Short mmCIF file of C-alpha atoms and ligand atoms in Angstrom, two decimals:
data_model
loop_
_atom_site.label_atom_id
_atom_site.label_comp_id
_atom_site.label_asym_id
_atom_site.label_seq_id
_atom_site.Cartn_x
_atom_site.Cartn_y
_atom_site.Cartn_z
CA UNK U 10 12.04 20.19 0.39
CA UNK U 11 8.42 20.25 -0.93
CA UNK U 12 5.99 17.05 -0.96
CA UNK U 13 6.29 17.62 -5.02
CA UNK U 14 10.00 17.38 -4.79
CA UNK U 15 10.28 14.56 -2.43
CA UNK U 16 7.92 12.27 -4.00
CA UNK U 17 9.46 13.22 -7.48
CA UNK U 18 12.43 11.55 -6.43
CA UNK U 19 13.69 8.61 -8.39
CA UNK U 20 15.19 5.44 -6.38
CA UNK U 21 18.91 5.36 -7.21
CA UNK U 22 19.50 3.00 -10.04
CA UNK U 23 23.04 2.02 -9.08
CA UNK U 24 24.36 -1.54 -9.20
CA UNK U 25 24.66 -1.43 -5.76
CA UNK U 26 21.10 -0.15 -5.05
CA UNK U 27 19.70 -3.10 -7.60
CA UNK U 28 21.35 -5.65 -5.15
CA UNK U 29 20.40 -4.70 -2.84
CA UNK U 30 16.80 -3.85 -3.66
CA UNK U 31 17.54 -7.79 -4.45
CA UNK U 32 19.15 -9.10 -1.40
CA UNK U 33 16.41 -7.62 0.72
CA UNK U 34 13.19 -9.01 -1.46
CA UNK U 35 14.97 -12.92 -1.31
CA UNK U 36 15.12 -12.33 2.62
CA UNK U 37 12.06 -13.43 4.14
CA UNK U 38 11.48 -10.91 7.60
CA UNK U 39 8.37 -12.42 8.73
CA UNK U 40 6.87 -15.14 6.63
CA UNK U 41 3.10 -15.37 6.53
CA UNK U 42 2.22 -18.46 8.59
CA UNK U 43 -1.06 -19.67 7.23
CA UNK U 44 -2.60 -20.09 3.67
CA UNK U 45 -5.71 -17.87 2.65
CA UNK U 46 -8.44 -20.12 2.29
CA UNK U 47 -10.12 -17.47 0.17
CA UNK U 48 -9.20 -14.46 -1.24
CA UNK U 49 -9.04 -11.17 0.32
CA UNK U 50 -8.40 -8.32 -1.86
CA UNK U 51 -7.15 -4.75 -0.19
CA UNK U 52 -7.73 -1.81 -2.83
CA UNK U 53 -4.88 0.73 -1.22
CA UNK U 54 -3.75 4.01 -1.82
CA UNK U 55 -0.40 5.55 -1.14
CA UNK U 56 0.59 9.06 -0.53
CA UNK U 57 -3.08 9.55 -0.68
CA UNK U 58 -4.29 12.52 -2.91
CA UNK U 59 -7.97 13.69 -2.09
CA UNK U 60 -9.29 12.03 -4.79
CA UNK U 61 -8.37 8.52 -3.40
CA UNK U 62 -10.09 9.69 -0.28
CA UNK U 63 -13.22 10.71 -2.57
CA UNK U 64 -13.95 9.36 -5.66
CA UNK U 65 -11.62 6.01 -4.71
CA UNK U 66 -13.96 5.41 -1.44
CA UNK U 67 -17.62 6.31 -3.26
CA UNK U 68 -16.16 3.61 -6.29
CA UNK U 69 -15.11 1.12 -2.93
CA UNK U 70 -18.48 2.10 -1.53
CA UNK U 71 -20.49 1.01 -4.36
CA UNK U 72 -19.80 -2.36 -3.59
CA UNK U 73 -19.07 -2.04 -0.03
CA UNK U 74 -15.36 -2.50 0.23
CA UNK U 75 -13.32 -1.45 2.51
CA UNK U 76 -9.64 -0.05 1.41
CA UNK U 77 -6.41 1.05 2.94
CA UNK U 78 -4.45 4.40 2.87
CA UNK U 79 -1.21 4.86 3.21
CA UNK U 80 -0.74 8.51 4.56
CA UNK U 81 2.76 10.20 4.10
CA UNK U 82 1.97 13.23 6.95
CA UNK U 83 4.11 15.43 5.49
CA UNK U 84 2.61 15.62 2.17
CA UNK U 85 -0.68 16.34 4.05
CA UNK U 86 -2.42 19.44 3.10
CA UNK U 87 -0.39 20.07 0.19
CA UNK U 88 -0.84 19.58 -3.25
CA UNK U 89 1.71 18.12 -6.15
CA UNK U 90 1.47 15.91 -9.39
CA UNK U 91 -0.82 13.72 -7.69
CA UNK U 92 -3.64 16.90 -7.31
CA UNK U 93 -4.65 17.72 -3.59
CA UNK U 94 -3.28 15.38 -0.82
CA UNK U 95 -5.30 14.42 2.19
CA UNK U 96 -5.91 16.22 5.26
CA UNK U 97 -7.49 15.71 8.48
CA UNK U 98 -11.22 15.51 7.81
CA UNK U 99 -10.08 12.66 5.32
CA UNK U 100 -8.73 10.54 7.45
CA UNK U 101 -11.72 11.15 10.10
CA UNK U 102 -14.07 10.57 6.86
CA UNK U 103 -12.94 7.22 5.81
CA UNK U 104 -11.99 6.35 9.48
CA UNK U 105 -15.85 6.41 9.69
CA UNK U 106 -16.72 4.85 7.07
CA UNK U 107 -14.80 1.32 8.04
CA UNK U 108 -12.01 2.02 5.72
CA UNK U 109 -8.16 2.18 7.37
CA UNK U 110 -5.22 3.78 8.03
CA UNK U 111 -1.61 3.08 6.93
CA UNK U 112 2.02 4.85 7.80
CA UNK U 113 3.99 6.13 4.64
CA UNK U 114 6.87 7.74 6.58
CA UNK U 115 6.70 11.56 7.26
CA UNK U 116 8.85 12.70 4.24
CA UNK U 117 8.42 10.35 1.71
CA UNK U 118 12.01 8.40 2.76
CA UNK U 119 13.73 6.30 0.18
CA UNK U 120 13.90 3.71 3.10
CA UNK U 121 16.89 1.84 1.20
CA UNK U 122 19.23 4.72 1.40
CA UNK U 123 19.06 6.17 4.70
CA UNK U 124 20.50 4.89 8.22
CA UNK U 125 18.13 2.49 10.13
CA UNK U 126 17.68 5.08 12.77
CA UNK U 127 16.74 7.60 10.20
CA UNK U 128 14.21 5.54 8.84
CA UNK U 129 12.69 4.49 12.47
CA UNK U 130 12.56 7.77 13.52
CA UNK U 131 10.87 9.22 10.36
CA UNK U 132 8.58 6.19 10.54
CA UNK U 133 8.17 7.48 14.13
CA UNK U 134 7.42 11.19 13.34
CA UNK U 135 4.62 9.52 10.86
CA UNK U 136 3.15 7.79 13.35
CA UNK U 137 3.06 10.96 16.16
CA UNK U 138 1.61 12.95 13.24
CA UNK U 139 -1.25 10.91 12.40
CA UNK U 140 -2.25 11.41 16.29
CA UNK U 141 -1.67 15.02 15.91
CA UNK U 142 -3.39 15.14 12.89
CA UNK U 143 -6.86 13.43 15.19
CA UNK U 144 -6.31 9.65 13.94
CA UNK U 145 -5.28 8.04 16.84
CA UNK U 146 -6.16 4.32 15.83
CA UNK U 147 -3.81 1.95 16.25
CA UNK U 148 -1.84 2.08 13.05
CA UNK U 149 -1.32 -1.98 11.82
CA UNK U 150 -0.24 -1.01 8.28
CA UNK U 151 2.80 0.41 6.49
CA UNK U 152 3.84 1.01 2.86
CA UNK U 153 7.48 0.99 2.20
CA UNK U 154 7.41 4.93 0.10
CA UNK U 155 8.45 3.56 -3.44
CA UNK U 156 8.43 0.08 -2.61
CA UNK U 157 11.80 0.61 -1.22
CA UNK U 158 13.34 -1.08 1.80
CA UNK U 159 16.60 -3.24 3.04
CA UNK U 160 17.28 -6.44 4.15
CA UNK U 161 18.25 -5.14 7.24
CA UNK U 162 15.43 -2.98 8.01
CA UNK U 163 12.73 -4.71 7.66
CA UNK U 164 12.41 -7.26 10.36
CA UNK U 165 13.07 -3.66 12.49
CA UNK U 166 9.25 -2.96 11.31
CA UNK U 167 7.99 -5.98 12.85
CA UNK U 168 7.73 -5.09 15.89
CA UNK U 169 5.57 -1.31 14.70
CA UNK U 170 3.33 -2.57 11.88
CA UNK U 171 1.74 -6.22 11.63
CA UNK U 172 1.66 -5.74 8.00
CA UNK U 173 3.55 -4.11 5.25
CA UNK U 174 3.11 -3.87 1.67
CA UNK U 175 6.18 -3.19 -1.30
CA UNK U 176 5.28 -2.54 -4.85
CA UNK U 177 7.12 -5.52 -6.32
CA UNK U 178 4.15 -7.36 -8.66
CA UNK U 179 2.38 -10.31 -7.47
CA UNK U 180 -0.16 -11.94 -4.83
CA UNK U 181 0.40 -13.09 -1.65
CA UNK U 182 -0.09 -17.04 0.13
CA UNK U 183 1.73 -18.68 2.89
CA UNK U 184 5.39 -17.73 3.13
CA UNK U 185 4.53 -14.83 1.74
CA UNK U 186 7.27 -11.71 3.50
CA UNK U 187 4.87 -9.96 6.12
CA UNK U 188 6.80 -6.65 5.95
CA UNK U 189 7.53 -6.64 2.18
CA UNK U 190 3.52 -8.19 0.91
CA UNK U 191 3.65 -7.88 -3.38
CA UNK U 192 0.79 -5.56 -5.17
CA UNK U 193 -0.72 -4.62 -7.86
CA UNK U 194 -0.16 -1.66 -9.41
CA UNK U 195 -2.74 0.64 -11.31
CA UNK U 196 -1.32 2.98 -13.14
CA UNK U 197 -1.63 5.47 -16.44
CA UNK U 198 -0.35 2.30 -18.14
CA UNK U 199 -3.40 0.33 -19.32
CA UNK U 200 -2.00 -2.79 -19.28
CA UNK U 201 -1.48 -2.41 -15.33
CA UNK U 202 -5.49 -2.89 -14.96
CA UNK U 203 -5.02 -5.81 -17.72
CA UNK U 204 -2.42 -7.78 -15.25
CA UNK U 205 -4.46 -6.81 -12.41
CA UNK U 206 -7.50 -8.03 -13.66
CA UNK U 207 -6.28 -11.14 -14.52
CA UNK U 208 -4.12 -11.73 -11.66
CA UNK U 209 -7.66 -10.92 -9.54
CA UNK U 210 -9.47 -13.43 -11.87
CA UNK U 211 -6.79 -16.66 -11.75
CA UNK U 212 -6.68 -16.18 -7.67
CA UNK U 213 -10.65 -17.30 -8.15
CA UNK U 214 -9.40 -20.98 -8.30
CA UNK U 215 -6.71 -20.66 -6.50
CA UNK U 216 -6.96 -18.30 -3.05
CA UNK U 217 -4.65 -15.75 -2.42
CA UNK U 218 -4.27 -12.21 -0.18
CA UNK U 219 -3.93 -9.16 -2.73
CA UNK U 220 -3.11 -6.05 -2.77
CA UNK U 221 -4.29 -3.61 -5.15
CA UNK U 222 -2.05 -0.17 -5.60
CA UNK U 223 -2.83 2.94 -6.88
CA UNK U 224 -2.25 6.86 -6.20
CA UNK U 225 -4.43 9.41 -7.96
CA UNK U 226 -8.27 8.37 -9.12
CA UNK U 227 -9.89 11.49 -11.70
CA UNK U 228 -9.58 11.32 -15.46
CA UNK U 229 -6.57 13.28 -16.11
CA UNK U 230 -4.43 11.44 -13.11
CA UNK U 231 -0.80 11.57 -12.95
CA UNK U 232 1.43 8.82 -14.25
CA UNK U 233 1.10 6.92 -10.61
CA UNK U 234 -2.64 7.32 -11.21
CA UNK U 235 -5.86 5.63 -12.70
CA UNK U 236 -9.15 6.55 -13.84
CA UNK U 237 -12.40 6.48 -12.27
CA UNK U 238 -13.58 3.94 -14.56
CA UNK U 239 -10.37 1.67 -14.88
CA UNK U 240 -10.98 2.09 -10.63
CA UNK U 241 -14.51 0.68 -11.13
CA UNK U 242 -13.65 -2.09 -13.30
CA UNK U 243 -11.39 -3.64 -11.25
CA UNK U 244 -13.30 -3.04 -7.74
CA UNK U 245 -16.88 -4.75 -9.58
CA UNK U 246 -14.74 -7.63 -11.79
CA UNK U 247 -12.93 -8.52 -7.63
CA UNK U 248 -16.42 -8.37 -6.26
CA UNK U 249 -17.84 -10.49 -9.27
CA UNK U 250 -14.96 -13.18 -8.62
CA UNK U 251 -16.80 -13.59 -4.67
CA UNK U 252 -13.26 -12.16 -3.06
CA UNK U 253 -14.11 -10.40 -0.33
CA UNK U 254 -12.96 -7.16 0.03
CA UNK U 255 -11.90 -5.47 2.47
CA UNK U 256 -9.20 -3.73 4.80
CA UNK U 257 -5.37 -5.29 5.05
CA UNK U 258 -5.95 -5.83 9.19
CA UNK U 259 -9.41 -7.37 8.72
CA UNK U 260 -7.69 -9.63 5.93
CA UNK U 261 -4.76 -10.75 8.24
CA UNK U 262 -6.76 -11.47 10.68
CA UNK U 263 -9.14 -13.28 8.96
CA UNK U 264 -6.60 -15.38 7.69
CA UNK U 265 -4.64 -16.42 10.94
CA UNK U 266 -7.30 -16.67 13.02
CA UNK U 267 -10.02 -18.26 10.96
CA UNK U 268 -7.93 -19.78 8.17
CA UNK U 269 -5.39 -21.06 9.81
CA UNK U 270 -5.11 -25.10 9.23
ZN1 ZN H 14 4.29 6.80 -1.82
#
């Protein structure tokens, strides 16, 4: 199957697949044991498309923030709805430039339908990848590949990745699920940089770890995408509010070892 196919895929929208989808976001894996004492905001990037990589990192560079990408290795090289995907000289690029690396699975996996040992093992192939592919940091982060993942499954994670983010809407504080964090999601829709921009501005008085998700970053993105000025907005207004911004490992630790009551 191509990257364009794969990560055209809809989640199923059974009854059974909504419950579960459920089930697993009400079960707590690995509940975040401290409260931010002020807020972190990671700007992150699944998939990533080439223009995350480039225009996405000059925007974060601007104000010197540090983001996250999620890299699915087998979309690498390739090119779908999303425009060019990343390759290896982007993830040496912003590995040098302070920002990080996250796993995405290898194909894209709908992590909700497959067997557990599916899922591990294509988390697994992601993870070899990303060494053959030159990265060979320590990969902290993961992305659950449309915000997808079971109840079962996800305290399997803790033991790969000290953090991963969904896509279900919201910030983050203590108790927060460690392998399913909430995000914010940029997309073609306007109104996504409207509830992200507030949601940025109300966790001024009141601290909170946030995650801010998009894919694509040129003016005529995909649906999953934003422009390079929507991008901008959001990155200066975060900086404006005195978050600081920067990578999800430097925020986790910041917050349990320096936060921590
Ligand atoms: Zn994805």
């Amino acid at each position: 199957m191509t990257a364009a196919a794969l990560s055209a895929y809809q989640p199923s929208d059974s009854l059974l697949a909504k419950f579960r989808r459920r089930a697993a976001r009400w079960h707590t894996a690995r509940p975040l044991d401290a409260a931010p004492k002020r807020t972190r905001i990671c700007f992150t990037f699944d998939d990533f498309p080439k223009s995350a990589a480039d225009t996405g990192a000059e925007i974060l560079d601007e104000v010197g923030a540090k983001g996250c990408y999620y890299a699915c290795t087998g979309m690498a090289g390739t090119e779908n709805h999303l425009g060019k995907l990343f390759d290896e000289r982007d993830l040496k690029a912003l590995t040098a430039a302070g920002h990080e690396i996250g796993a995405h699975t290898q194909t894209h996996l709908d992590c909700s339908q497959a067997p557990a040992s599916i899922v591990l093992s294509d988390i697994d192939a992601n993870l070899r990848n990303l060494v053959a592919m030159g990265h060979d940091a320590i990969v902290r982060q993961f992305a659950w590949p449309y915000g997808e993942t079971r109840r079962d499954l996800k305290p399997r994670l803790a033991t790969r990745f000290d953090a991963v983010r969904g896509i279900h809407a919201g910030v983050n504080r203590e108790r927060a699920d460690l392998m399913q964090l909430t995000a914010l999601e940029l997309d073609a829709n306007e109104s996504s940089v409207e509830r992200a921009a507030a949601a940025i501005e109300n966790a001024a008085g009141e601290p909170a770890w946030i995650f801010v998700f998009t894919h694509d970053v040129r003016d005529n993105h995909s649906k999953w995408g934003t422009t390079p000025a929507h991008f901008r907005r959001l990155v200066r207004l975060a900086r404006d509010t005195g978050a600081v911004l920067e990578t999800p490992s430097a925020a986790l630790d910041a917050i349990m070892v320096k936060e921590r009551a």
